[in-house]
XYZ file of C-alpha atoms in Angstrom:
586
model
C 108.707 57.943 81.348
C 111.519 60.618 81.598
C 108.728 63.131 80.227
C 105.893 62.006 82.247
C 108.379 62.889 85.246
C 109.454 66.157 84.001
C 105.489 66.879 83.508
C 105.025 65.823 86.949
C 107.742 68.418 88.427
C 106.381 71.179 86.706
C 102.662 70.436 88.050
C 104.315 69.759 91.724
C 106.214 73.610 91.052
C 103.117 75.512 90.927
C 101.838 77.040 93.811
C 99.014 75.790 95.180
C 97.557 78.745 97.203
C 96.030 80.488 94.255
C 98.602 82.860 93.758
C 98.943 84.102 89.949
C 101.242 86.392 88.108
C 99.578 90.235 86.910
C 98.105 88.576 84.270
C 96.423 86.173 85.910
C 98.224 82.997 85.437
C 99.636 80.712 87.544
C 103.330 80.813 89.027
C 105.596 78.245 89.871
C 107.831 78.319 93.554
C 110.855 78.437 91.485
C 110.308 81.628 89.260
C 108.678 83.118 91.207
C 108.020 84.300 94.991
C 110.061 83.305 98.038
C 113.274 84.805 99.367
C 114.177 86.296 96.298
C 111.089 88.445 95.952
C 111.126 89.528 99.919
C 114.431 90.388 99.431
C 112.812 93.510 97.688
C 109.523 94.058 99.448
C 111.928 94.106 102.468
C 114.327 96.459 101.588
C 111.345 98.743 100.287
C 110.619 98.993 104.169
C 113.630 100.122 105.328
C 113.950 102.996 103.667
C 110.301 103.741 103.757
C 109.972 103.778 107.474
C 113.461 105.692 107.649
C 110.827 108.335 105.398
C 108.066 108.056 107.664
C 109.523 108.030 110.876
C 112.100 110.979 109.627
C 108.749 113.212 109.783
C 107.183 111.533 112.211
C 109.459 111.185 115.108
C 110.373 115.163 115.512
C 107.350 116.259 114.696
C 106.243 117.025 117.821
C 109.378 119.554 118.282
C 108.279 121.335 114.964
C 104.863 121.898 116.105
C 106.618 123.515 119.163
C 109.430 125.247 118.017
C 108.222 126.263 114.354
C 104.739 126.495 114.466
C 104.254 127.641 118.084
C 102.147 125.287 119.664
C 101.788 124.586 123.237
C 102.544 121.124 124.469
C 98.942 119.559 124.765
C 98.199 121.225 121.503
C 101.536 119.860 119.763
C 100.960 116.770 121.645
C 97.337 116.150 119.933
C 98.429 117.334 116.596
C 100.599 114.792 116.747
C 98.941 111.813 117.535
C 95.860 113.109 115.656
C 97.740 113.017 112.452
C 99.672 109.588 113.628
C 95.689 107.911 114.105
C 94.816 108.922 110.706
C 98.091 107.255 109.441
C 97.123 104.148 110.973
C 93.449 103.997 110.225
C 93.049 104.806 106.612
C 94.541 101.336 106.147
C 91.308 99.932 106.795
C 90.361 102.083 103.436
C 93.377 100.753 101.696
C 92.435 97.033 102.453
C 89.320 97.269 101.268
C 90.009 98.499 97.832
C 92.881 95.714 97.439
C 90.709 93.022 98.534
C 87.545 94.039 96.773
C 88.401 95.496 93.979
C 92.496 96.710 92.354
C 94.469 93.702 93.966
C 97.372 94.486 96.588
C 99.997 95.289 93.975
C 98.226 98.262 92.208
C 96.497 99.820 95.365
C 99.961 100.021 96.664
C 101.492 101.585 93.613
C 98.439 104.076 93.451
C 98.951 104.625 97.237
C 102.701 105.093 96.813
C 102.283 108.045 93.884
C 99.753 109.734 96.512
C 102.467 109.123 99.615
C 105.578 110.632 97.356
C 103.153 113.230 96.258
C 102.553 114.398 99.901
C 106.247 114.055 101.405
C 107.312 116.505 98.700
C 104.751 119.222 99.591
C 105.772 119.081 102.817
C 109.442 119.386 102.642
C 108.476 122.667 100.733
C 106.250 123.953 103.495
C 109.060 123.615 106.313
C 111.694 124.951 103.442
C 109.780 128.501 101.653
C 110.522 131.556 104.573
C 106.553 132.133 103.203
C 105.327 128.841 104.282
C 106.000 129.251 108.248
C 105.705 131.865 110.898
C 108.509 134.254 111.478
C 110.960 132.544 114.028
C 110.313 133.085 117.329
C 113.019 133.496 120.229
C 110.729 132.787 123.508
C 111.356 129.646 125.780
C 109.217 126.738 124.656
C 107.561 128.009 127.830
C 106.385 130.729 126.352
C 105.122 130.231 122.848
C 101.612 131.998 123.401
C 103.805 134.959 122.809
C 105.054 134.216 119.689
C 103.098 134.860 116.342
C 101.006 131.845 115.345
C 101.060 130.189 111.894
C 98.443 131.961 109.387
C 95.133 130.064 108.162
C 96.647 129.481 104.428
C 100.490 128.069 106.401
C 98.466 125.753 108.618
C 96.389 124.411 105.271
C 99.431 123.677 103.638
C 101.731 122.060 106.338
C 98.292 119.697 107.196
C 97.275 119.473 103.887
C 100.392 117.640 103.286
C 100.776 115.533 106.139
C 97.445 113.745 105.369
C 97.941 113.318 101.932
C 100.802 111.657 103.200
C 98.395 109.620 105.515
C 95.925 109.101 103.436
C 99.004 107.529 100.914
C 100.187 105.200 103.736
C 96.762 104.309 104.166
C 97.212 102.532 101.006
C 100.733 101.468 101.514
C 100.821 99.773 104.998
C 97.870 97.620 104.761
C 99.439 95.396 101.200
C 103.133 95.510 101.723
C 103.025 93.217 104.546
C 100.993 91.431 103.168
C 102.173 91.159 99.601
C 105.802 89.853 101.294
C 103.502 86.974 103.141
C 102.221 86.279 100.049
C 105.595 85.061 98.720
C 105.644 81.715 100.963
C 102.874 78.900 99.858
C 101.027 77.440 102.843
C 100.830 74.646 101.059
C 104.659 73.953 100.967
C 106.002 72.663 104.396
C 109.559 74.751 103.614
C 108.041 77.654 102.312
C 104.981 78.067 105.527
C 107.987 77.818 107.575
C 109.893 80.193 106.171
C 106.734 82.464 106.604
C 106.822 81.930 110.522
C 109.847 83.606 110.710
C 108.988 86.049 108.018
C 107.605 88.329 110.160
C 110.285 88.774 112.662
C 112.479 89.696 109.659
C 109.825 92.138 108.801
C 109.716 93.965 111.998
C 113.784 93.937 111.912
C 113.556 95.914 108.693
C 111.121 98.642 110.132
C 113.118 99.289 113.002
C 116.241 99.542 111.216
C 114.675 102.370 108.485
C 113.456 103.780 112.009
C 116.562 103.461 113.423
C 118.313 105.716 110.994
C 115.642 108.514 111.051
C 115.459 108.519 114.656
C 119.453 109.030 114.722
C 120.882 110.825 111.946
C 117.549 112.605 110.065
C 116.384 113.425 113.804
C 120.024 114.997 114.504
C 120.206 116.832 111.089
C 116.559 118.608 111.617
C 117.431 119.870 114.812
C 121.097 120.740 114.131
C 121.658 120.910 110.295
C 118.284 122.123 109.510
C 114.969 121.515 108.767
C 114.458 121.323 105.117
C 117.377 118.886 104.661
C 115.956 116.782 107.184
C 112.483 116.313 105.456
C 114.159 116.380 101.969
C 116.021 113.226 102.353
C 112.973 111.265 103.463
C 111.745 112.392 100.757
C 114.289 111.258 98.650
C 114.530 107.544 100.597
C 110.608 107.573 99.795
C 111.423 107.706 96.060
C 114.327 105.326 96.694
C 111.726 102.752 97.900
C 109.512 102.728 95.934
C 111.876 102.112 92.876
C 113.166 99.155 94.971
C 109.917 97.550 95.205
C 108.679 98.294 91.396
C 111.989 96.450 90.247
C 110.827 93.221 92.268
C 107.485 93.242 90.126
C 108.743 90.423 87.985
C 109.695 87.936 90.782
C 105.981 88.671 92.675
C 103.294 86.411 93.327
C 100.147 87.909 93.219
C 96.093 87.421 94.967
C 93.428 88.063 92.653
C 90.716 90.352 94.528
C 88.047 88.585 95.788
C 85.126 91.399 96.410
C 84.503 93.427 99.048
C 85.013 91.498 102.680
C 82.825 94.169 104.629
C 80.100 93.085 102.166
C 80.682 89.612 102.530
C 80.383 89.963 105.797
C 77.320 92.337 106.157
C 75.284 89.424 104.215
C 75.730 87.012 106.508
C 74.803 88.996 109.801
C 71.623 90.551 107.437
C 70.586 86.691 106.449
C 70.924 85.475 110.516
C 69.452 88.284 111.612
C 66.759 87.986 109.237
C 66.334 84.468 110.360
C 66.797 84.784 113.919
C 63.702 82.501 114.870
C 65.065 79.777 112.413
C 66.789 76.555 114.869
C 70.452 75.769 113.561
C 70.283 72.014 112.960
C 72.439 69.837 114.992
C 74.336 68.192 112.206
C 76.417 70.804 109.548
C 76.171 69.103 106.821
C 72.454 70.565 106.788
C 73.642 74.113 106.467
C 74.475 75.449 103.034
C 77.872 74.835 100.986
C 79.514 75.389 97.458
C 80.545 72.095 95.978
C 84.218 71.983 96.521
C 85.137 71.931 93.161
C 83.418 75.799 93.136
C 86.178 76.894 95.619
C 89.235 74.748 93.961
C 88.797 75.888 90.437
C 88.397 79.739 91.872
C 91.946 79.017 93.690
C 89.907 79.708 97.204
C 89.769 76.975 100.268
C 86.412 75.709 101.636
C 85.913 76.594 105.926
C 83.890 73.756 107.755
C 81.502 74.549 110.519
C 82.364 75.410 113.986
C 80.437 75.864 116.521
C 81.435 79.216 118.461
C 79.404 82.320 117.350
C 76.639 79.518 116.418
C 74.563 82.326 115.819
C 75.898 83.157 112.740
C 75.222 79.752 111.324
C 71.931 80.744 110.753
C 72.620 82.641 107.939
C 73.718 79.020 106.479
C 70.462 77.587 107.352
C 68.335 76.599 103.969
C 64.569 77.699 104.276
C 61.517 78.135 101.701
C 62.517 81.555 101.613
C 66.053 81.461 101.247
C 66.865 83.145 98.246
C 69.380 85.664 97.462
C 72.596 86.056 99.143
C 70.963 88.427 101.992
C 68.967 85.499 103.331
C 71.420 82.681 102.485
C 74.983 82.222 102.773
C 77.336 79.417 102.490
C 79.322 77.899 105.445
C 82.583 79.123 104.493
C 81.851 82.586 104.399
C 80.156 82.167 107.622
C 82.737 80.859 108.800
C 85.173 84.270 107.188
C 82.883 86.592 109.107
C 83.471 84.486 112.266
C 87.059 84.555 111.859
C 86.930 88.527 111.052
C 84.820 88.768 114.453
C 86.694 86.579 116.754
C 89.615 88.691 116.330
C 87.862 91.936 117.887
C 88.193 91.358 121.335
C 91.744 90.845 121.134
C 92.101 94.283 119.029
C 90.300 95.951 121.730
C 92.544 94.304 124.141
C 95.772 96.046 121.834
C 94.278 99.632 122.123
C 96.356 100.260 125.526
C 99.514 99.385 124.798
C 98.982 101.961 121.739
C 98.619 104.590 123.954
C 101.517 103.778 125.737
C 103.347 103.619 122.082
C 102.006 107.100 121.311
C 103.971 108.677 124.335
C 107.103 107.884 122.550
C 106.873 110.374 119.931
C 105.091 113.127 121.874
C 105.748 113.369 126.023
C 108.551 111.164 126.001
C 110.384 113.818 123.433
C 109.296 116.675 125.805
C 110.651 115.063 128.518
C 114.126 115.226 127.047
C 113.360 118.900 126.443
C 114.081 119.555 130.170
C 117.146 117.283 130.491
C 121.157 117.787 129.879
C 121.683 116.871 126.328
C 125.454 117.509 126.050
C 127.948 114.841 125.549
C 131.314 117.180 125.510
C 130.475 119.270 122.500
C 127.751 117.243 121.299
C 123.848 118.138 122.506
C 122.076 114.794 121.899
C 118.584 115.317 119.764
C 115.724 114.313 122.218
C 113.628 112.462 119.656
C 117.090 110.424 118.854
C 116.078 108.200 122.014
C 113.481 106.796 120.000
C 116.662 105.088 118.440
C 117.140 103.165 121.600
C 113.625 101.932 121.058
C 114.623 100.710 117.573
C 118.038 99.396 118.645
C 116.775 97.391 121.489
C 114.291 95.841 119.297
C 116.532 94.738 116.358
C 118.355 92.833 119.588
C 115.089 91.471 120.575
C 113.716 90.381 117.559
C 117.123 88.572 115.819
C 117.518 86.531 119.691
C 114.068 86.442 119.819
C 114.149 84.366 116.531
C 117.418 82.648 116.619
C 117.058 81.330 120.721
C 113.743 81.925 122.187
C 112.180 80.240 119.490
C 114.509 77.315 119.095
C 114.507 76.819 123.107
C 110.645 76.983 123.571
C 109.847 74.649 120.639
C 112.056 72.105 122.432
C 109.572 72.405 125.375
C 106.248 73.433 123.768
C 106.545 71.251 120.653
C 105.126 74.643 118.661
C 106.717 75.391 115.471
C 106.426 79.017 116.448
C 107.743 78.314 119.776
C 104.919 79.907 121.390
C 101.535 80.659 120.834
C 100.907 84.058 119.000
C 98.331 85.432 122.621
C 101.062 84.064 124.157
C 104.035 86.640 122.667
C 101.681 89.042 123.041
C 100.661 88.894 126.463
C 104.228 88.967 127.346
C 104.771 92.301 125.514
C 101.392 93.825 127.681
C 103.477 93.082 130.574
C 106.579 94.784 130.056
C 103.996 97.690 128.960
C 102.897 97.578 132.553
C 106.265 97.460 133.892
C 107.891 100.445 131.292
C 104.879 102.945 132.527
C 105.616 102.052 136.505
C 109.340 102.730 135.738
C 108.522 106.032 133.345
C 106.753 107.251 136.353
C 109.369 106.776 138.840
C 111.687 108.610 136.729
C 109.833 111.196 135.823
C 109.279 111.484 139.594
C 112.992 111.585 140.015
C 113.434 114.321 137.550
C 110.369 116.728 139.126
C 112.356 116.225 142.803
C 115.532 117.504 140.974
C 113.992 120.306 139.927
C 112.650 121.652 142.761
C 116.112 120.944 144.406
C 117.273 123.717 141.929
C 114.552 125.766 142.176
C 113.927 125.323 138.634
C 109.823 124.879 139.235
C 108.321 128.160 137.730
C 111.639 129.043 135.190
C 110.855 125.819 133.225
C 115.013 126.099 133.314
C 116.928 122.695 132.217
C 117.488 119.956 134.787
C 120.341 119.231 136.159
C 120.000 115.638 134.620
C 121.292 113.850 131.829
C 119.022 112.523 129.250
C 119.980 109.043 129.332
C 117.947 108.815 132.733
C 115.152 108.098 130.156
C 116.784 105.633 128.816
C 115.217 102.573 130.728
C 111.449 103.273 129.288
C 112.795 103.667 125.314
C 114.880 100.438 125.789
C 112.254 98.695 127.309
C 109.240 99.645 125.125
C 111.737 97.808 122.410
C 111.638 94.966 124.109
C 107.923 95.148 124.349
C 107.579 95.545 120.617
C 109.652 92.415 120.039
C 106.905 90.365 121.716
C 103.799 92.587 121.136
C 104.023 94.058 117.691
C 105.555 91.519 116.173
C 102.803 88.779 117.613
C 100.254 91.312 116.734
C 101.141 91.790 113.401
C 101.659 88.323 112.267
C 98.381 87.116 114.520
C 95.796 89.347 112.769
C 97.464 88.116 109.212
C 97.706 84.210 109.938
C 93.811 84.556 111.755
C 92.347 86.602 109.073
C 90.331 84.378 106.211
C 92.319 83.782 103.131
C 90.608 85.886 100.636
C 91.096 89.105 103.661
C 94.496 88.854 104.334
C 94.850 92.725 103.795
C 92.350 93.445 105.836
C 93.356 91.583 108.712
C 96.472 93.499 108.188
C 94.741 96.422 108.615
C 93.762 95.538 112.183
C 97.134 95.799 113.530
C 97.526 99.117 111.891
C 94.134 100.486 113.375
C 95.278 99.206 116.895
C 97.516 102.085 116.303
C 95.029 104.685 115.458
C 92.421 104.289 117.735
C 95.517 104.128 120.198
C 96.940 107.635 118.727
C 93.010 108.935 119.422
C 92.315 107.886 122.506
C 96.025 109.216 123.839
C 94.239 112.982 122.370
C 91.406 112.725 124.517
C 93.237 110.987 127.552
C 95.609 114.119 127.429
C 93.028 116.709 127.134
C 90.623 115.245 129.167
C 93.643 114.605 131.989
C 95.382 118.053 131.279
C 91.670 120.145 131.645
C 90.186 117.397 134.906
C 93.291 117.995 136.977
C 93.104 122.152 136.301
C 89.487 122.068 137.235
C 88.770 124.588 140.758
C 92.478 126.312 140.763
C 94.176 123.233 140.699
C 97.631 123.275 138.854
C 97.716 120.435 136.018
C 99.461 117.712 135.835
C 100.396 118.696 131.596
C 101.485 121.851 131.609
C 103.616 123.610 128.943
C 106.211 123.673 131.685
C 107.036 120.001 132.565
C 109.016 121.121 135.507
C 105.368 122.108 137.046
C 103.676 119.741 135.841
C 102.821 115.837 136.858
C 103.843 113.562 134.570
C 104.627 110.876 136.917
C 101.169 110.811 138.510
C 100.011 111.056 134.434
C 102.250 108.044 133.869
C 101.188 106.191 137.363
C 97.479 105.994 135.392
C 99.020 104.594 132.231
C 100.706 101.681 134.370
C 96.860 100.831 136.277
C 95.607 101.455 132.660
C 98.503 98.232 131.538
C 97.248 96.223 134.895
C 93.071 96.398 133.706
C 93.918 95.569 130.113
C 96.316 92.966 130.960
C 93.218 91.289 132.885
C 91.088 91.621 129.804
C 93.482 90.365 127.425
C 93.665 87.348 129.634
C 89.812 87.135 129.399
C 89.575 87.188 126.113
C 92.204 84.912 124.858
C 90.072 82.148 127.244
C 87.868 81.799 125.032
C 89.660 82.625 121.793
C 89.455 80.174 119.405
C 92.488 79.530 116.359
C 91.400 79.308 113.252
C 92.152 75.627 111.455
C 94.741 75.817 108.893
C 94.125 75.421 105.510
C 96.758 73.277 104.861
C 98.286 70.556 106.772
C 102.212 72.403 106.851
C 101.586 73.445 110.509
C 100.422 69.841 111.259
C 103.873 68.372 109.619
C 106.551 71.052 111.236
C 104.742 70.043 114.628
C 105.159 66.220 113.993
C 108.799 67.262 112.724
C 109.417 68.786 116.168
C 108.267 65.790 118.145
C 110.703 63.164 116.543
């Protein structure tokens, strides 16, 4: 009896979510996964995102001061290069989930990353590498001399090679630490509810540090320092992570999603005349014992994007897995689709999140820096960003959440749309307040006569403060909801590509803020007219620049509402949701 029991345990210990070790063989909860394997994909982010955001967040400045670029040139470089950082993970994802596995794309990725962060810090450390230094006013950098063809090639060269490594990186890590929690086990799925807040709290503290101490050592200490030691926390990182492979659990790859997906639009495309029959069990399906001994869940029918279902329907010429497709992965593609509208609807706010690294820097530029001896880095604001959203997320987590799940009865407190509408709003009111300041600022300046000098402004920098702190606060709500929404939405066996939405949010935001400046900076010079971007901010119009963001915030916010009417939640595929909401009610 006593063995039978023991037996029992260790059946009840494995996971049931068809996680495996490297080899392929199941794990059990208590060698494996949880806390204790987090613990290191966790830490990993910390100092990775102190790496990325130590070359990231000043970057602007060294376009401008090293490389002698103007500020809608700078400006674009910037947010060009920041895109491609946040849209190669769509590349990434699909070679995890279709073909290497999370864990090996990511160490690939990470020998490409380390391989591009180390190029760089040459190029801004050999004399060779850069143009000669240049003493004009950031005013005036046409006159200085302009980086060489073979310089430029290097210096870009390197930062997408470092792109094109995070595209690898970003996509799995996240996902690899949701991994670690079993849907399946009440304790452990809600653990993972709060995983991602924890998450978000270690991103912004790696940021927090780069946009503090690396930003103040570039600018002050010197540049090849301050892109060696993100360097050097990169290869920190990723030795953290590697000596948490034994405590992993692990996904086996399941084939390529986007080809999953493209049969089933093909197949109800192809049968477009074919009539869906009213009852589901007509359509197509594996036996379920094909999904349970492949460790993958079954999907039943729904009825939204009934369209699709045709590619389920059996006919005399359904054969071959272009003209016939089973419900479940119907029912993938739907959840893969359903999601789009409310990426779309995330675009805006990553324009918005674009401005901190680019005008928002340029901005402090123009402002009194000094505290006594000190002069305060303008990219070190960002900090305030990170600061007020380590706040946000830990009272977020620990009172928010415990006080709306008294109310709403939802183990998350409130609905994922829900935390993320709330963060489009404060987007709406950070871009009415940027422009009010910024307004402030220009009125200063002409009090001083300080219009056509470009001189500094009798302001401190901390006037900015209110837009940094608040775009925190709107990260607490939106990224973090964003993040965690496209992961718990996206089909089990796409989990990394899901992922990968909330990082291309970010990259077609990045994008569209290039064209939105240029287009803005070359409409408003059109027949004489001054600008509103200018290379000297004190002449230009950022507020009226800033005014269009905040109607931008108002039309999205009315779309997002749209959408997320007729948004449907995916059903769980387990019932620990179903037991932490009963939990709540008694």
């Amino acid at each position: 009896m006593a063995v039978e029991l023991e037996e029992a345990g260790k059946i009840e210990d494995f996971t049931q979510d068809g996680t495996v070790d490297l080899k392929g063989n199941p794990v059990r909860r208590s060698m494996r996964g949880g806390w204790k394997a987090c613990s290191f994909v966790v830490v990993y982010e910390v100092f990775e995102r102190m790496a990325y955001y130590g070359i990231s967040s000043n970057l602007v400045l060294y376009l401008t001061k090293k490389l002698h670029q103007g500020t809608v040139k700078s400006a674009n470089n910037v947010t060009n290069w920041v895109g491609t950082v946040w849209m190669t993970p769509i590349l990434g994802a699909y070679i995890a989930d279709a073909h290497l596995g999370r864990y090996r794309t990511f160490v690939l990725a990470c020998t490409v990353y380390l391989t591009g962060m180390s190029v760089l810090t040459l190029a801004v450390s050999v004399p060779g590498l850069r143009p000669p230094h240049c003493n004009e006013s950031n005013i005036d950098v046409a006159n200085c001399k302009k980086a060489t063809t073979l310089q430029l090639a290097i210096f870009y060269g390197a930062l997408y090679t470092l792109a094109i490594g995070t595209g690898g990186t970003k996509p799995n890590i996240s996902t690899i630490g949701a991994d670690q929690f079993d849907d399946f086990e009440p304790k452990e799925k809600a653990h993972k509810l709060s995983f991602f807040n924890w998450w978000m709290f270690s991103i912004f503290l790696g940021t927090l540090f780069a946009n503090t101490v690396l930003v103040y050592i570039q600018d002050n200490v010197g540049w090849s320092l301050g892109y060696a030691l993100p360097t050097v926390g990169l290869a920190i990182s990723i030795s953290i992570f590697l000596a948490g492979t034994p405590f992993y659990r692990h996904r086996v790859p399941t084939g390529s999603p986007f080809t999953r997906m493209a049969k089933v639009i093909v197949a109800a495309a192809r049968k477009w005349k074919v009539p869906v029959p009213n009852d589901p069990k007509e359509l197509y399906e594996l036996n379920l014992e094909e999904y349970t001994k492949n460790g993958k869940f079954r999907i039943d029918s729904t009825p939204s994007l009934r369209f699709l279902n045709k590619a389920a329907v059996i006919t005399e010429s359904s054969n071959g897995p272009w003209m016939l497709c089973s419900v479940t992965q119907v029912e993938e593609t739907k959840q893969m689709l359903r999601m789009i509208p409310i990426l779309i609807a995330t675009f805006v706010p990553s324009i918005m999140a674009a401005q901190i690294g680019t005008l928002f820097v340029k901005q402090g530029t123009t402002l009194d820096r000094r505290i006594g001896g000190f002069h305060i880095p303008p990219a070190s604001l960002a900090g305030f960003v990170t600061l007020s959203m380590l706040i946000s997320v830990v009272l977020y987590d620990r009172y928010f959440a415990r006080v709306m799940r008294r109310f709403t009865k939802n183990p998350r407190g409130i609905t994922l749309l829900q935390r993320m509408g709330i963060g489009l709003v404060f987007h709406i009111i950070i871009m009415s307040i940027a422009s009010l300041i910024e307004r402030k600022r220009l009125s200063v300046a002409r009090e001083h006569n300080l219009i056509e000098n470009g001189g500094q402004v009798p302001l401190t920098i901390f006037i900015l403060l209110p837009q940094f702190v608040l775009m925190g606060i709107a990260d607490a709500f939106l990224e973090v909801g964003k993040i965690e929404f496209f992961y718990d939405q996206a089909p089990e066996d796409m989990k990394s590509l899901g992922t990968s939405y909330s990082s291309t949010s970010l990259g077609v935001g990045n994008f569209l803020s290039s064209v939105l400046l240029s287009t803005v900076s070359d409409i408003t010079q059109e027949h004489g007219h001054h600008g509103w971007i200018l290379n000297n901010l004190n002449a230009s119009h950022l507020d009226y620049y800033y005014a269009f963001f905040a109607i931008l915030n108002v039309l999205n916010f009315i779309f997002f509402i749209i959408v997320t009417k007729t948004h449907v939640y995916k059903a769980e595929v387990s019932d620990s949701m179903d037991m932490l909401s009963e939990k709540l009610r008694s």
